[in-house]
Structure formats: C-alpha cells, structure tokens
Amino acid sequence: DGGITQSPKYLFRKEGQNVTLSCEQNLNHDAMYWYRQDPGQGLRLIYYSQIVNDFQKGDIAEGYSVSREKKESFPLTVTSAQKNPTAFYLCASSSLAGNTDTQYFGPGTRLTVL
Amino acid sequence: GQSLEQPSEVTAVEGAIVQINCTYQTSGFYGLSWYQQHDGGAPTFLSYNALDGLEETGRFSSFLSRSDSYGYLLLQELQMKDSASYFCAVNAGNNRKLIWGLGTSLAVNP
C-alpha cells in the first residue's frame, strides 16, 4: 500500500530534551512538508522540501530542524529551543508533476512535553 | 499579508445542504483546495479548483470565482459522518506551498 507513515503516534518528552519525529512516504513524491496544528487551529508550515538535500523554512521554523537525505524520508527534530512544543505534528507529501497541489498526510504525531 | 477567511463553525441537520465559504487575499493564485479533517485525524483532500466554476464529486461540490477571490464547498445530503473540520487552502506561488485557512467546524445533528 502506498502512503505516508509517521511514528510514533503519541510521544512524551521532558522539557529540554530534543526529540525526532519520523516521516516516511512510498508515493515517490518529490515534495514533503511538516505542519504543526494546535487545538482548534489551522495548519502552520514548519519546513518543506522539494528535492533531496534541500529544504526551506516555513512560517514557524524557529526551534525545529529537518533533514532530507533520502527522497522517502523527512524527519523533524523538535529542539529544546522550541518554547511551546506540545502540539499535533503532521507530515505531508505531494507530487510536483501535474496541475494540482494535492497534499497527502500521514496520521500525525501528538507530542506532549512534560 | 496573505490570508484566507472561512467561518469558524457551521451547524446543520442530517439530509440538509450546507455551504462553507472561503475568501482569500494572496499575492498570487494557482488554485483553491478543500480538505476534511475528523477529530484526531489527518486532513484528507476533497477537491481542487484552478479555474472559475463548479466541480462536483459525489455529494460534495466546490466553486471558485477568481475575480471575487472567493470559493465555497457545498455538502449535500449531509450525514453524521460529515461532522468534521473543513479547511480551504490556496497555492499562491509556483512552489506548491499551501496557505491554509483556520478551518470550519461542521456539526451535523440528527
């Protein structure tokens, strides 16, 4: 089955610890995205990547880092510099071919910092 | 700045029709998309409009007027399972990055 996987589904960390969220896709999509969603809010873009070994900051990149060493993988690290990291994190991917902007989402990781 | 506006909440009854509006102010425009998100779940793609007019997909339709910077999602024959949040999103540039609205929470009552 083609799709996007994120792990883990729930993650608990102590304040001051870095944590890495996994995102893998087997859709052969070039572009991948990380969003943050807070309760009752929309999606805010953290980072995105359109090609291996290249990525761009989104609207709220401070306190986060990413890498794109493989086309299939786009892990997100939430660092201790992120002041309020508790949130629902969503990874998405899209094809750069064609004329639509459809993004396909993983199931999300709910991060709670204690 | 760039922004999308949509109502925060809409309530309807089973079997009814509901329209969720979205107005946008963006530096460019390549297309308007709609996504559905159930509580605790991930957004899923519903429809896309790049040109003016109505796109129909089963019980859901989406409309775009580029001259008015306006679109809407029309949900017909509402079912309880349609209770969810609905987001409009615009691609304002050629980099496929989307600008998202804050979402409309739809409650379908019996």
PDB file of N, CA and C in Angstrom, chain A residues 34-96:
ATOM      1  N   TRP A  34       6.241  19.610   6.736  1.00  0.00           N
ATOM      2  CA  TRP A  34       5.912  19.431   8.147  1.00  0.00           C
ATOM      3  C   TRP A  34       5.038  20.592   8.598  1.00  0.00           C
ATOM      4  N   TYR A  35       3.907  20.213   9.254  1.00  0.00           N
ATOM      5  CA  TYR A  35       2.986  21.206   9.801  1.00  0.00           C
ATOM      6  C   TYR A  35       2.831  20.986  11.305  1.00  0.00           C
ATOM      7  N   ARG A  36       2.478  22.063  11.938  1.00  0.00           N
ATOM      8  CA  ARG A  36       2.099  21.999  13.344  1.00  0.00           C
ATOM      9  C   ARG A  36       0.635  22.436  13.439  1.00  0.00           C
ATOM     10  N   GLN A  37      -0.139  21.706  14.261  1.00  0.00           N
ATOM     11  CA  GLN A  37      -1.528  22.073  14.469  1.00  0.00           C
ATOM     12  C   GLN A  37      -1.810  22.121  15.968  1.00  0.00           C
ATOM     13  N   ASP A  38      -2.297  23.256  16.439  1.00  0.00           N
ATOM     14  CA  ASP A  38      -2.698  23.419  17.823  1.00  0.00           C
ATOM     15  C   ASP A  38      -4.216  23.309  17.909  1.00  0.00           C
ATOM     16  N   PRO A  39      -4.741  22.971  19.087  1.00  0.00           N
ATOM     17  CA  PRO A  39      -6.179  22.732  19.225  1.00  0.00           C
ATOM     18  C   PRO A  39      -7.024  23.850  18.640  1.00  0.00           C
ATOM     19  N   GLY A  40      -7.968  23.467  17.777  1.00  0.00           N
ATOM     20  CA  GLY A  40      -8.883  24.439  17.195  1.00  0.00           C
ATOM     21  C   GLY A  40      -8.252  25.382  16.196  1.00  0.00           C
ATOM     22  N   GLN A  41      -7.042  25.040  15.754  1.00  0.00           N
ATOM     23  CA  GLN A  41      -6.328  25.936  14.843  1.00  0.00           C
ATOM     24  C   GLN A  41      -6.093  25.282  13.493  1.00  0.00           C
ATOM     25  N   GLY A  42      -5.661  26.085  12.569  1.00  0.00           N
ATOM     26  CA  GLY A  42      -5.307  25.580  11.256  1.00  0.00           C
ATOM     27  C   GLY A  42      -3.909  24.969  11.255  1.00  0.00           C
ATOM     28  N   LEU A  43      -3.408  24.738  10.061  1.00  0.00           N
ATOM     29  CA  LEU A  43      -2.080  24.134   9.901  1.00  0.00           C
ATOM     30  C   LEU A  43      -1.043  25.234   9.659  1.00  0.00           C
ATOM     31  N   ARG A  44       0.033  25.168  10.407  1.00  0.00           N
ATOM     32  CA  ARG A  44       1.121  26.127  10.210  1.00  0.00           C
ATOM     33  C   ARG A  44       2.349  25.374   9.706  1.00  0.00           C
ATOM     34  N   LEU A  45       2.948  25.880   8.646  1.00  0.00           N
ATOM     35  CA  LEU A  45       4.051  25.212   7.987  1.00  0.00           C
ATOM     36  C   LEU A  45       5.352  25.446   8.739  1.00  0.00           C
ATOM     37  N   ILE A  46       6.048  24.352   9.055  1.00  0.00           N
ATOM     38  CA  ILE A  46       7.318  24.440   9.765  1.00  0.00           C
ATOM     39  C   ILE A  46       8.475  24.446   8.769  1.00  0.00           C
ATOM     40  N   TYR A  47       8.565  23.406   7.958  1.00  0.00           N
ATOM     41  CA  TYR A  47       9.593  23.268   6.933  1.00  0.00           C
ATOM     42  C   TYR A  47       8.996  22.527   5.746  1.00  0.00           C
ATOM     43  N   TYR A  48       9.575  22.742   4.568  1.00  0.00           N
ATOM     44  CA  TYR A  48       9.220  21.935   3.430  1.00  0.00           C
ATOM     45  C   TYR A  48      10.446  21.676   2.570  1.00  0.00           C
ATOM     46  N   SER A  49      10.340  20.624   1.770  1.00  0.00           N
ATOM     47  CA  SER A  49      11.458  20.221   0.922  1.00  0.00           C
ATOM     48  C   SER A  49      10.898  19.769  -0.419  1.00  0.00           C
ATOM     49  N   GLN A  50      11.538  20.219  -1.487  1.00  0.00           N
ATOM     50  CA  GLN A  50      11.086  19.830  -2.820  1.00  0.00           C
ATOM     51  C   GLN A  50      12.068  18.906  -3.515  1.00  0.00           C
ATOM     52  N   ILE A  51      13.223  18.709  -2.902  1.00  0.00           N
ATOM     53  CA  ILE A  51      14.228  17.853  -3.516  1.00  0.00           C
ATOM     54  C   ILE A  51      15.167  17.374  -2.429  1.00  0.00           C
ATOM     55  N   VAL A  52      15.767  16.235  -2.667  1.00  0.00           N
ATOM     56  CA  VAL A  52      16.707  15.680  -1.696  1.00  0.00           C
ATOM     57  C   VAL A  52      17.823  16.674  -1.428  1.00  0.00           C
ATOM     58  N   ASN A  53      18.239  16.730  -0.165  1.00  0.00           N
ATOM     59  CA  ASN A  53      19.328  17.588   0.298  1.00  0.00           C
ATOM     60  C   ASN A  53      19.033  19.074   0.197  1.00  0.00           C
ATOM     61  N   ASP A  54      17.756  19.415   0.094  1.00  0.00           N
ATOM     62  CA  ASP A  54      17.363  20.831   0.082  1.00  0.00           C
ATOM     63  C   ASP A  54      16.051  20.987   0.823  1.00  0.00           C
ATOM     64  N   PHE A  55      15.932  22.027   1.639  1.00  0.00           N
ATOM     65  CA  PHE A  55      14.690  22.291   2.343  1.00  0.00           C
ATOM     66  C   PHE A  55      14.606  23.782   2.646  1.00  0.00           C
ATOM     67  N   GLN A  56      13.387  24.224   2.878  1.00  0.00           N
ATOM     68  CA  GLN A  56      13.121  25.640   3.098  1.00  0.00           C
ATOM     69  C   GLN A  56      12.355  25.847   4.393  1.00  0.00           C
ATOM     70  N   LYS A  57      12.619  26.954   5.072  1.00  0.00           N
ATOM     71  CA  LYS A  57      11.864  27.290   6.264  1.00  0.00           C
ATOM     72  C   LYS A  57      10.438  27.678   5.896  1.00  0.00           C
ATOM     73  N   GLY A  58       9.513  27.264   6.760  1.00  0.00           N
ATOM     74  CA  GLY A  58       8.140  27.711   6.641  1.00  0.00           C
ATOM     75  C   GLY A  58       7.904  28.902   7.538  1.00  0.00           C
ATOM     76  N   ASP A  59       6.673  29.036   8.008  1.00  0.00           N
ATOM     77  CA  ASP A  59       6.300  30.210   8.792  1.00  0.00           C
ATOM     78  C   ASP A  59       6.763  30.159  10.247  1.00  0.00           C
ATOM     79  N   ILE A  60       7.003  28.941  10.773  1.00  0.00           N
ATOM     80  CA  ILE A  60       7.326  28.822  12.198  1.00  0.00           C
ATOM     81  C   ILE A  60       8.499  27.877  12.397  1.00  0.00           C
ATOM     82  N   ALA A  61       9.606  28.097  11.691  1.00  0.00           N
ATOM     83  CA  ALA A  61      10.742  27.176  11.716  1.00  0.00           C
ATOM     84  C   ALA A  61      11.587  27.268  12.986  1.00  0.00           C
ATOM     85  N   GLU A  62      11.485  28.346  13.737  1.00  0.00           N
ATOM     86  CA  GLU A  62      12.355  28.518  14.900  1.00  0.00           C
ATOM     87  C   GLU A  62      12.147  27.404  15.921  1.00  0.00           C
ATOM     88  N   GLY A  63      13.263  26.792  16.340  1.00  0.00           N
ATOM     89  CA  GLY A  63      13.195  25.720  17.318  1.00  0.00           C
ATOM     90  C   GLY A  63      13.028  24.341  16.712  1.00  0.00           C
ATOM     91  N   TYR A  64      13.019  24.270  15.382  1.00  0.00           N
ATOM     92  CA  TYR A  64      12.881  22.997  14.665  1.00  0.00           C
ATOM     93  C   TYR A  64      14.041  22.827  13.682  1.00  0.00           C
ATOM     94  N   SER A  65      14.350  21.575  13.349  1.00  0.00           N
ATOM     95  CA  SER A  65      15.303  21.309  12.284  1.00  0.00           C
ATOM     96  C   SER A  65      14.848  20.079  11.515  1.00  0.00           C
ATOM     97  N   VAL A  66      15.279  19.985  10.257  1.00  0.00           N
ATOM     98  CA  VAL A  66      14.910  18.850   9.404  1.00  0.00           C
ATOM     99  C   VAL A  66      16.115  18.407   8.605  1.00  0.00           C
ATOM    100  N   SER A  67      15.969  17.256   7.969  1.00  0.00           N
ATOM    101  CA  SER A  67      16.951  16.775   7.001  1.00  0.00           C
ATOM    102  C   SER A  67      16.198  16.061   5.896  1.00  0.00           C
ATOM    103  N   ARG A  68      16.798  15.983   4.719  1.00  0.00           N
ATOM    104  CA  ARG A  68      16.184  15.270   3.598  1.00  0.00           C
ATOM    105  C   ARG A  68      17.319  14.556   2.847  1.00  0.00           C
ATOM    106  N   GLU A  69      17.807  13.490   3.473  1.00  0.00           N
ATOM    107  CA  GLU A  69      18.903  12.719   2.882  1.00  0.00           C
ATOM    108  C   GLU A  69      18.400  11.707   1.866  1.00  0.00           C
ATOM    109  N   LYS A  70      17.137  11.309   1.987  1.00  0.00           N
ATOM    110  CA  LYS A  70      16.518  10.380   1.043  1.00  0.00           C
ATOM    111  C   LYS A  70      15.174  10.940   0.595  1.00  0.00           C
ATOM    112  N   LYS A  71      14.775  10.595  -0.592  1.00  0.00           N
ATOM    113  CA  LYS A  71      13.507  11.097  -1.127  1.00  0.00           C
ATOM    114  C   LYS A  71      12.336  10.652  -0.260  1.00  0.00           C
ATOM    115  N   GLU A  72      12.450   9.454   0.333  1.00  0.00           N
ATOM    116  CA  GLU A  72      11.331   8.876   1.065  1.00  0.00           C
ATOM    117  C   GLU A  72      11.194   9.404   2.480  1.00  0.00           C
ATOM    118  N   SER A  73      12.203  10.071   3.001  1.00  0.00           N
ATOM    119  CA  SER A  73      12.247  10.356   4.425  1.00  0.00           C
ATOM    120  C   SER A  73      12.476  11.837   4.713  1.00  0.00           C
ATOM    121  N   PHE A  74      11.753  12.359   5.706  1.00  0.00           N
ATOM    122  CA  PHE A  74      11.855  13.787   6.036  1.00  0.00           C
ATOM    123  C   PHE A  74      11.653  13.945   7.550  1.00  0.00           C
ATOM    124  N   PRO A  75      12.635  13.549   8.341  1.00  0.00           N
ATOM    125  CA  PRO A  75      12.460  13.619   9.802  1.00  0.00           C
ATOM    126  C   PRO A  75      12.512  15.053  10.331  1.00  0.00           C
ATOM    127  N   LEU A  76      11.766  15.286  11.391  1.00  0.00           N
ATOM    128  CA  LEU A  76      11.694  16.600  12.034  1.00  0.00           C
ATOM    129  C   LEU A  76      12.218  16.479  13.460  1.00  0.00           C
ATOM    130  N   THR A  77      13.155  17.336  13.825  1.00  0.00           N
ATOM    131  CA  THR A  77      13.649  17.379  15.197  1.00  0.00           C
ATOM    132  C   THR A  77      13.095  18.614  15.892  1.00  0.00           C
ATOM    133  N   VAL A  78      12.452  18.369  17.015  1.00  0.00           N
ATOM    134  CA  VAL A  78      11.955  19.457  17.851  1.00  0.00           C
ATOM    135  C   VAL A  78      13.035  19.699  18.905  1.00  0.00           C
ATOM    136  N   THR A  79      13.666  20.834  18.875  1.00  0.00           N
ATOM    137  CA  THR A  79      14.787  21.083  19.781  1.00  0.00           C
ATOM    138  C   THR A  79      14.303  21.752  21.063  1.00  0.00           C
ATOM    139  N   SER A  80      15.208  21.833  22.006  1.00  0.00           N
ATOM    140  CA  SER A  80      14.885  22.464  23.288  1.00  0.00           C
ATOM    141  C   SER A  80      14.660  23.971  23.123  1.00  0.00           C
ATOM    142  N   ALA A  81      15.033  24.514  21.968  1.00  0.00           N
ATOM    143  CA  ALA A  81      14.829  25.943  21.719  1.00  0.00           C
ATOM    144  C   ALA A  81      13.384  26.275  21.388  1.00  0.00           C
ATOM    145  N   GLN A  82      12.586  25.240  21.080  1.00  0.00           N
ATOM    146  CA  GLN A  82      11.166  25.474  20.782  1.00  0.00           C
ATOM    147  C   GLN A  82      10.444  25.701  22.101  1.00  0.00           C
ATOM    148  N   LYS A  83       9.882  26.884  22.286  1.00  0.00           N
ATOM    149  CA  LYS A  83       9.342  27.272  23.592  1.00  0.00           C
ATOM    150  C   LYS A  83       8.064  26.559  23.974  1.00  0.00           C
ATOM    151  N   ASN A  84       7.271  26.181  23.020  1.00  0.00           N
ATOM    152  CA  ASN A  84       5.990  25.553  23.324  1.00  0.00           C
ATOM    153  C   ASN A  84       5.760  24.398  22.355  1.00  0.00           C
ATOM    154  N   PRO A  85       6.456  23.282  22.549  1.00  0.00           N
ATOM    155  CA  PRO A  85       6.446  22.222  21.546  1.00  0.00           C
ATOM    156  C   PRO A  85       5.244  21.292  21.591  1.00  0.00           C
ATOM    157  N   THR A  86       4.447  21.336  22.641  1.00  0.00           N
ATOM    158  CA  THR A  86       3.303  20.435  22.729  1.00  0.00           C
ATOM    159  C   THR A  86       2.303  20.785  21.636  1.00  0.00           C
ATOM    160  N   ALA A  87       2.058  19.826  20.732  1.00  0.00           N
ATOM    161  CA  ALA A  87       1.176  20.070  19.589  1.00  0.00           C
ATOM    162  C   ALA A  87       0.998  18.771  18.812  1.00  0.00           C
ATOM    163  N   PHE A  88       0.155  18.845  17.794  1.00  0.00           N
ATOM    164  CA  PHE A  88      -0.067  17.743  16.848  1.00  0.00           C
ATOM    165  C   PHE A  88       0.765  18.053  15.607  1.00  0.00           C
ATOM    166  N   TYR A  89       1.668  17.137  15.240  1.00  0.00           N
ATOM    167  CA  TYR A  89       2.564  17.359  14.112  1.00  0.00           C
ATOM    168  C   TYR A  89       2.154  16.478  12.943  1.00  0.00           C
ATOM    169  N   LEU A  90       1.993  17.099  11.797  1.00  0.00           N
ATOM    170  CA  LEU A  90       1.543  16.415  10.596  1.00  0.00           C
ATOM    171  C   LEU A  90       2.589  16.524   9.504  1.00  0.00           C
ATOM    172  N   CYS A  91       2.872  15.400   8.878  1.00  0.00           N
ATOM    173  CA  CYS A  91       3.769  15.352   7.734  1.00  0.00           C
ATOM    174  C   CYS A  91       2.925  15.133   6.483  1.00  0.00           C
ATOM    175  N   ALA A  92       3.293  15.745   5.392  1.00  0.00           N
ATOM    176  CA  ALA A  92       2.567  15.581   4.138  1.00  0.00           C
ATOM    177  C   ALA A  92       3.547  15.493   2.980  1.00  0.00           C
ATOM    178  N   SER A  93       3.058  14.975   1.859  1.00  0.00           N
ATOM    179  CA  SER A  93       3.873  14.945   0.651  1.00  0.00           C
ATOM    180  C   SER A  93       3.004  15.278  -0.545  1.00  0.00           C
ATOM    181  N   SER A  94       3.638  15.715  -1.604  1.00  0.00           N
ATOM    182  CA  SER A  94       2.903  15.989  -2.831  1.00  0.00           C
ATOM    183  C   SER A  94       3.813  15.780  -4.030  1.00  0.00           C
ATOM    184  N   SER A  95       3.178  15.502  -5.155  1.00  0.00           N
ATOM    185  CA  SER A  95       3.916  15.392  -6.406  1.00  0.00           C
ATOM    186  C   SER A  95       4.096  16.792  -6.988  1.00  0.00           C
ATOM    187  N   LEU A  96       5.207  17.038  -7.628  1.00  0.00           N
ATOM    188  CA  LEU A  96       5.417  18.324  -8.286  1.00  0.00           C
ATOM    189  C   LEU A  96       5.011  18.269  -9.754  1.00  0.00           C
TER     190      LEU A  96
END
